Amino acid sequence: MNKFDRAIHEIQTMDSMAERDQWVNRIHPLVKLFITVFYIATVVSFPRYALTGLLGMCLYPILLFSAAELSFGESLYRLRIVLLLVCAVGVWNPFFDRTVYAQIGSFAVTGGMVSMLTLMAKGIFTVLAAYLLIATTTIEKICYALRLLHIPKLFVTQVLLIYRYITVLLAEAERMSQAYALRAPGQKGIHHKVWGTFLGGLLLRSMDRAQELYESMCVRGYRGEFYYGNRQRVKAADIAYLLLVAAGILLFRFVPVFEVVGSLFV
Amino acid sequence: MSHINIDVENVSFSYEKEHPVLRDITFHAGGQDAIGIIGANGVGKSTLLKLLVGLVPDFSGSVRVGDVLLEKKTLPLIREKIGYVFQDSDSQLFMTNVYEDVAFAPRNYGLPEEEVAARVEQALSQTHTGHLRNRQIYRLSGGEKKLVSIATILSMTPDILLMDEPSVALDPKNRRNLIHILNECGYLKIIASHDLDFIWDTCSRVLLMAEGRIIRDGKTEEILRDGALLEQYGLELPLSLYRRK
């Protein structure tokens, strides 16, 4: 399996996960979208030295991974590049902020170290929350939820079509790279001299394919608005889930739960 | 489903002025006609089909579907009446699973979800693909994709069915299945294909095209049995007729 094949496979795997019949998948997409945005906003709102409080926010992804029966290891592997980038964001903080924050034996923990870890944790949690949303909700349902929020249809349709066209682009790239590899035995990858032609060809072919897909939509009555099938109603269970999770998030945001629990044993 | 006519009068089209793709095409069809468009590569078969469904703008001449003249403002109306099956199923199917793709057109026409579900089931049953209902598109074989592509159009319950190379990618069993489906459904059908055996089995009338023109318009039996005529325009007798010779 080459890189393009793997990428297509990853997208297909995400689609399959989102279409499973788990109870998390059945929650109304608007509720999941709201909770995700609320969670991300709450995580981001933690002060830069509030590492202990922030760690409590890891409960949400952990519980959701468990409830959705998603493999944590596979997910981390899938997100490895994004997570590395996210972790790299605060990597310079220890060099700029050298004020001693705490002392562990002879080791001085500086404010920079704490803020770096806080930034990393924030990045990891927000990426995981977004991942959990798309792993439990199909792109059509996410777009449906966005439309319920009156996000302009132009924007929502763009999101949906870009998602669809990514696969088209990858499939074309895969075909071209296979055709190249079969006629360039022994070569590793695509020779840099051919990159221009390759990318130009890829662009033209992808545009042709995208045009055909669009024509296929037009001849089937598409007039700029996607219709997302059954208007799923928000049920009592969805509201209960929303209230419970939102309350949990607020609790961990405004009450130092770990300190309170710790004080019980001191 | 009502029976409807399609009238094509003096239609010409070119992508570049000096290279016309279609020249002065005129034909009329109606009722439950099944018309095969045959011809060598590049004679304009696919372009003609695309033009009939309004995917090729700026042509000269006129196309009338029922009482409606094909023009920009009538496109939605025309496209409700005409279903077009693309040559490449991968260009036709774009939703995540079969059900969603087959339901795409009825939903666009604003039907209630119960009616959408009924249309989807009917189309899947017509194409014998009911078992694929919840299958993801990329997990379908080439033949399954072709049948599902046809189901996506049948769910529109069009008056006219246009198909571009429908037998491509089908194994003998699915090909036979498709022939059966087409012969059963009472639409006006226009099928562009190189597969002359397929045309022989499904069409009662044939338009033979060459260099963008209709060279011959007649009964399938007459045209497909005329080996000299076919050879003159880069085609050969259907294999089934070869064997009988």
PDB file of N, CA and C in Angstrom, chain A residues 99-159:
ATOM      1  N   THR A  99      11.291  31.932  35.621  1.00  0.00           N
ATOM      2  CA  THR A  99      10.926  32.130  37.030  1.00  0.00           C
ATOM      3  C   THR A  99      10.599  30.779  37.671  1.00  0.00           C
ATOM      4  N   VAL A 100      11.167  30.559  38.858  1.00  0.00           N
ATOM      5  CA  VAL A 100      10.959  29.260  39.510  1.00  0.00           C
ATOM      6  C   VAL A 100       9.533  29.182  40.042  1.00  0.00           C
ATOM      7  N   TYR A 101       8.868  28.150  39.617  1.00  0.00           N
ATOM      8  CA  TYR A 101       7.461  27.978  39.965  1.00  0.00           C
ATOM      9  C   TYR A 101       7.307  27.035  41.158  1.00  0.00           C
ATOM     10  N   ALA A 102       8.155  26.014  41.169  1.00  0.00           N
ATOM     11  CA  ALA A 102       8.131  25.054  42.286  1.00  0.00           C
ATOM     12  C   ALA A 102       9.495  24.394  42.374  1.00  0.00           C
ATOM     13  N   GLN A 103       9.755  23.806  43.485  1.00  0.00           N
ATOM     14  CA  GLN A 103      11.037  23.136  43.686  1.00  0.00           C
ATOM     15  C   GLN A 103      10.783  21.668  44.035  1.00  0.00           C
ATOM     16  N   ILE A 104      11.324  20.754  43.232  1.00  0.00           N
ATOM     17  CA  ILE A 104      11.198  19.336  43.569  1.00  0.00           C
ATOM     18  C   ILE A 104      12.598  18.857  43.909  1.00  0.00           C
ATOM     19  N   GLY A 105      12.896  18.744  45.185  1.00  0.00           N
ATOM     20  CA  GLY A 105      14.263  18.431  45.607  1.00  0.00           C
ATOM     21  C   GLY A 105      15.173  19.544  45.134  1.00  0.00           C
ATOM     22  N   SER A 106      16.195  19.167  44.370  1.00  0.00           N
ATOM     23  CA  SER A 106      17.116  20.188  43.861  1.00  0.00           C
ATOM     24  C   SER A 106      16.679  20.686  42.478  1.00  0.00           C
ATOM     25  N   PHE A 107      15.618  20.082  41.947  1.00  0.00           N
ATOM     26  CA  PHE A 107      15.186  20.434  40.583  1.00  0.00           C
ATOM     27  C   PHE A 107      14.168  21.572  40.619  1.00  0.00           C
ATOM     28  N   ALA A 108      14.516  22.657  39.927  1.00  0.00           N
ATOM     29  CA  ALA A 108      13.614  23.820  39.910  1.00  0.00           C
ATOM     30  C   ALA A 108      12.667  23.713  38.722  1.00  0.00           C
ATOM     31  N   VAL A 109      11.392  23.698  39.032  1.00  0.00           N
ATOM     32  CA  VAL A 109      10.387  23.686  37.965  1.00  0.00           C
ATOM     33  C   VAL A 109      10.067  25.141  37.628  1.00  0.00           C
ATOM     34  N   THR A 110      10.376  25.536  36.409  1.00  0.00           N
ATOM     35  CA  THR A 110      10.171  26.949  36.044  1.00  0.00           C
ATOM     36  C   THR A 110       8.763  27.158  35.489  1.00  0.00           C
ATOM     37  N   GLY A 111       8.370  28.430  35.476  1.00  0.00           N
ATOM     38  CA  GLY A 111       7.066  28.779  34.907  1.00  0.00           C
ATOM     39  C   GLY A 111       6.988  28.377  33.442  1.00  0.00           C
ATOM     40  N   GLY A 112       8.122  28.479  32.743  1.00  0.00           N
ATOM     41  CA  GLY A 112       8.159  28.111  31.316  1.00  0.00           C
ATOM     42  C   GLY A 112       7.825  26.649  31.106  1.00  0.00           C
ATOM     43  N   MET A 113       8.355  25.806  31.997  1.00  0.00           N
ATOM     44  CA  MET A 113       8.076  24.365  31.875  1.00  0.00           C
ATOM     45  C   MET A 113       6.583  24.103  32.059  1.00  0.00           C
ATOM     46  N   VAL A 114       6.025  24.742  33.089  1.00  0.00           N
ATOM     47  CA  VAL A 114       4.607  24.508  33.381  1.00  0.00           C
ATOM     48  C   VAL A 114       3.743  25.015  32.225  1.00  0.00           C
ATOM     49  N   SER A 115       4.070  26.222  31.743  1.00  0.00           N
ATOM     50  CA  SER A 115       3.238  26.769  30.650  1.00  0.00           C
ATOM     51  C   SER A 115       3.402  25.935  29.380  1.00  0.00           C
ATOM     52  N   MET A 116       4.608  25.372  29.185  1.00  0.00           N
ATOM     53  CA  MET A 116       4.810  24.501  28.020  1.00  0.00           C
ATOM     54  C   MET A 116       3.894  23.272  28.139  1.00  0.00           C
ATOM     55  N   LEU A 117       3.912  22.652  29.316  1.00  0.00           N
ATOM     56  CA  LEU A 117       3.076  21.457  29.511  1.00  0.00           C
ATOM     57  C   LEU A 117       1.591  21.807  29.386  1.00  0.00           C
ATOM     58  N   THR A 118       1.233  22.996  29.899  1.00  0.00           N
ATOM     59  CA  THR A 118      -0.173  23.424  29.800  1.00  0.00           C
ATOM     60  C   THR A 118      -0.573  23.581  28.333  1.00  0.00           C
ATOM     61  N   LEU A 119       0.312  24.243  27.586  1.00  0.00           N
ATOM     62  CA  LEU A 119       0.012  24.437  26.157  1.00  0.00           C
ATOM     63  C   LEU A 119      -0.110  23.091  25.435  1.00  0.00           C
ATOM     64  N   MET A 120       0.813  22.182  25.755  1.00  0.00           N
ATOM     65  CA  MET A 120       0.780  20.858  25.128  1.00  0.00           C
ATOM     66  C   MET A 120      -0.532  20.145  25.460  1.00  0.00           C
ATOM     67  N   ALA A 121      -0.892  20.187  26.740  1.00  0.00           N
ATOM     68  CA  ALA A 121      -2.123  19.504  27.165  1.00  0.00           C
ATOM     69  C   ALA A 121      -3.335  20.124  26.468  1.00  0.00           C
ATOM     70  N   LYS A 122      -3.345  21.455  26.382  1.00  0.00           N
ATOM     71  CA  LYS A 122      -4.457  22.118  25.697  1.00  0.00           C
ATOM     72  C   LYS A 122      -4.543  21.660  24.246  1.00  0.00           C
ATOM     73  N   GLY A 123      -3.394  21.639  23.592  1.00  0.00           N
ATOM     74  CA  GLY A 123      -3.362  21.215  22.179  1.00  0.00           C
ATOM     75  C   GLY A 123      -3.844  19.793  22.020  1.00  0.00           C
ATOM     76  N   ILE A 124      -3.334  18.898  22.865  1.00  0.00           N
ATOM     77  CA  ILE A 124      -3.709  17.481  22.752  1.00  0.00           C
ATOM     78  C   ILE A 124      -5.205  17.303  22.998  1.00  0.00           C
ATOM     79  N   PHE A 125      -5.704  17.953  24.033  1.00  0.00           N
ATOM     80  CA  PHE A 125      -7.135  17.790  24.364  1.00  0.00           C
ATOM     81  C   PHE A 125      -8.042  18.325  23.253  1.00  0.00           C
ATOM     82  N   THR A 126      -7.671  19.468  22.690  1.00  0.00           N
ATOM     83  CA  THR A 126      -8.547  20.034  21.648  1.00  0.00           C
ATOM     84  C   THR A 126      -8.506  19.171  20.389  1.00  0.00           C
ATOM     85  N   VAL A 127      -7.308  18.671  20.053  1.00  0.00           N
ATOM     86  CA  VAL A 127      -7.224  17.799  18.861  1.00  0.00           C
ATOM     87  C   VAL A 127      -8.037  16.526  19.096  1.00  0.00           C
ATOM     88  N   LEU A 128      -7.904  15.963  20.298  1.00  0.00           N
ATOM     89  CA  LEU A 128      -8.650  14.725  20.596  1.00  0.00           C
ATOM     90  C   LEU A 128     -10.157  14.966  20.555  1.00  0.00           C
ATOM     91  N   ALA A 129     -10.582  16.132  21.052  1.00  0.00           N
ATOM     92  CA  ALA A 129     -12.027  16.425  21.051  1.00  0.00           C
ATOM     93  C   ALA A 129     -12.544  16.523  19.614  1.00  0.00           C
ATOM     94  N   ALA A 130     -11.783  17.206  18.754  1.00  0.00           N
ATOM     95  CA  ALA A 130     -12.200  17.330  17.351  1.00  0.00           C
ATOM     96  C   ALA A 130     -12.196  15.956  16.684  1.00  0.00           C
ATOM     97  N   TYR A 131     -11.184  15.164  17.005  1.00  0.00           N
ATOM     98  CA  TYR A 131     -11.092  13.819  16.433  1.00  0.00           C
ATOM     99  C   TYR A 131     -12.292  12.973  16.865  1.00  0.00           C
ATOM    100  N   LEU A 132     -12.631  13.064  18.145  1.00  0.00           N
ATOM    101  CA  LEU A 132     -13.763  12.274  18.639  1.00  0.00           C
ATOM    102  C   LEU A 132     -15.065  12.675  17.965  1.00  0.00           C
ATOM    103  N   LEU A 133     -15.190  13.958  17.657  1.00  0.00           N
ATOM    104  CA  LEU A 133     -16.401  14.406  16.962  1.00  0.00           C
ATOM    105  C   LEU A 133     -16.484  13.761  15.583  1.00  0.00           C
ATOM    106  N   ILE A 134     -15.384  13.812  14.816  1.00  0.00           N
ATOM    107  CA  ILE A 134     -15.476  13.264  13.448  1.00  0.00           C
ATOM    108  C   ILE A 134     -15.426  11.726  13.432  1.00  0.00           C
ATOM    109  N   ALA A 135     -14.936  11.143  14.536  1.00  0.00           N
ATOM    110  CA  ALA A 135     -14.930   9.674  14.580  1.00  0.00           C
ATOM    111  C   ALA A 135     -16.291   9.110  14.980  1.00  0.00           C
ATOM    112  N   THR A 136     -17.164   9.969  15.491  1.00  0.00           N
ATOM    113  CA  THR A 136     -18.473   9.473  15.918  1.00  0.00           C
ATOM    114  C   THR A 136     -19.633  10.122  15.145  1.00  0.00           C
ATOM    115  N   THR A 137     -19.285  11.007  14.212  1.00  0.00           N
ATOM    116  CA  THR A 137     -20.333  11.729  13.476  1.00  0.00           C
ATOM    117  C   THR A 137     -19.925  11.820  12.007  1.00  0.00           C
ATOM    118  N   THR A 138     -20.810  11.432  11.109  1.00  0.00           N
ATOM    119  CA  THR A 138     -20.440  11.515   9.685  1.00  0.00           C
ATOM    120  C   THR A 138     -20.366  12.981   9.270  1.00  0.00           C
ATOM    121  N   ILE A 139     -19.644  13.213   8.194  1.00  0.00           N
ATOM    122  CA  ILE A 139     -19.475  14.593   7.726  1.00  0.00           C
ATOM    123  C   ILE A 139     -20.831  15.200   7.353  1.00  0.00           C
ATOM    124  N   GLU A 140     -21.735  14.358   6.831  1.00  0.00           N
ATOM    125  CA  GLU A 140     -23.065  14.873   6.468  1.00  0.00           C
ATOM    126  C   GLU A 140     -23.796  15.365   7.721  1.00  0.00           C
ATOM    127  N   LYS A 141     -23.653  14.598   8.818  1.00  0.00           N
ATOM    128  CA  LYS A 141     -24.355  14.988  10.050  1.00  0.00           C
ATOM    129  C   LYS A 141     -23.736  16.246  10.657  1.00  0.00           C
ATOM    130  N   ILE A 142     -22.416  16.347  10.558  1.00  0.00           N
ATOM    131  CA  ILE A 142     -21.776  17.565  11.078  1.00  0.00           C
ATOM    132  C   ILE A 142     -22.276  18.776  10.282  1.00  0.00           C
ATOM    133  N   CYS A 143     -22.356  18.587   8.959  1.00  0.00           N
ATOM    134  CA  CYS A 143     -22.826  19.693   8.117  1.00  0.00           C
ATOM    135  C   CYS A 143     -24.294  20.014   8.417  1.00  0.00           C
ATOM    136  N   TYR A 144     -25.061  18.970   8.675  1.00  0.00           N
ATOM    137  CA  TYR A 144     -26.473  19.166   9.045  1.00  0.00           C
ATOM    138  C   TYR A 144     -26.554  20.008  10.324  1.00  0.00           C
ATOM    139  N   ALA A 145     -25.688  19.664  11.298  1.00  0.00           N
ATOM    140  CA  ALA A 145     -25.682  20.425  12.559  1.00  0.00           C
ATOM    141  C   ALA A 145     -25.273  21.876  12.305  1.00  0.00           C
ATOM    142  N   LEU A 146     -24.305  22.065  11.420  1.00  0.00           N
ATOM    143  CA  LEU A 146     -23.874  23.438  11.112  1.00  0.00           C
ATOM    144  C   LEU A 146     -25.013  24.229  10.487  1.00  0.00           C
ATOM    145  N   ARG A 147     -25.790  23.557   9.618  1.00  0.00           N
ATOM    146  CA  ARG A 147     -26.927  24.248   8.989  1.00  0.00           C
ATOM    147  C   ARG A 147     -27.988  24.599  10.037  1.00  0.00           C
ATOM    148  N   LEU A 148     -28.159  23.690  11.043  1.00  0.00           N
ATOM    149  CA  LEU A 148     -29.118  23.987  12.110  1.00  0.00           C
ATOM    150  C   LEU A 148     -28.706  25.241  12.874  1.00  0.00           C
ATOM    151  N   LEU A 149     -27.401  25.480  12.892  1.00  0.00           N
ATOM    152  CA  LEU A 149     -26.894  26.683  13.573  1.00  0.00           C
ATOM    153  C   LEU A 149     -26.906  27.899  12.647  1.00  0.00           C
ATOM    154  N   HIS A 150     -27.526  27.704  11.469  1.00  0.00           N
ATOM    155  CA  HIS A 150     -27.643  28.784  10.479  1.00  0.00           C
ATOM    156  C   HIS A 150     -26.292  29.262   9.955  1.00  0.00           C
ATOM    157  N   ILE A 151     -25.311  28.359   9.948  1.00  0.00           N
ATOM    158  CA  ILE A 151     -24.057  28.685   9.261  1.00  0.00           C
ATOM    159  C   ILE A 151     -24.413  28.759   7.769  1.00  0.00           C
ATOM    160  N   PRO A 152     -23.919  29.759   7.029  1.00  0.00           N
ATOM    161  CA  PRO A 152     -24.326  29.908   5.625  1.00  0.00           C
ATOM    162  C   PRO A 152     -24.108  28.633   4.805  1.00  0.00           C
ATOM    163  N   LYS A 153     -25.090  28.336   3.944  1.00  0.00           N
ATOM    164  CA  LYS A 153     -25.029  27.072   3.191  1.00  0.00           C
ATOM    165  C   LYS A 153     -23.805  27.011   2.289  1.00  0.00           C
ATOM    166  N   LEU A 154     -23.365  28.186   1.824  1.00  0.00           N
ATOM    167  CA  LEU A 154     -22.183  28.217   0.954  1.00  0.00           C
ATOM    168  C   LEU A 154     -20.976  27.640   1.700  1.00  0.00           C
ATOM    169  N   PHE A 155     -20.821  28.055   2.940  1.00  0.00           N
ATOM    170  CA  PHE A 155     -19.692  27.606   3.746  1.00  0.00           C
ATOM    171  C   PHE A 155     -19.818  26.105   4.046  1.00  0.00           C
ATOM    172  N   VAL A 156     -21.026  25.684   4.431  1.00  0.00           N
ATOM    173  CA  VAL A 156     -21.237  24.277   4.805  1.00  0.00           C
ATOM    174  C   VAL A 156     -21.015  23.364   3.587  1.00  0.00           C
ATOM    175  N   THR A 157     -21.531  23.803   2.439  1.00  0.00           N
ATOM    176  CA  THR A 157     -21.344  23.000   1.227  1.00  0.00           C
ATOM    177  C   THR A 157     -19.866  22.907   0.872  1.00  0.00           C
ATOM    178  N   GLN A 158     -19.147  24.011   1.079  1.00  0.00           N
ATOM    179  CA  GLN A 158     -17.698  23.986   0.822  1.00  0.00           C
ATOM    180  C   GLN A 158     -17.028  22.927   1.684  1.00  0.00           C
ATOM    181  N   VAL A 159     -17.400  22.893   2.965  1.00  0.00           N
ATOM    182  CA  VAL A 159     -16.803  21.923   3.889  1.00  0.00           C
ATOM    183  C   VAL A 159     -17.062  20.495   3.381  1.00  0.00           C
TER     184      VAL A 159
END
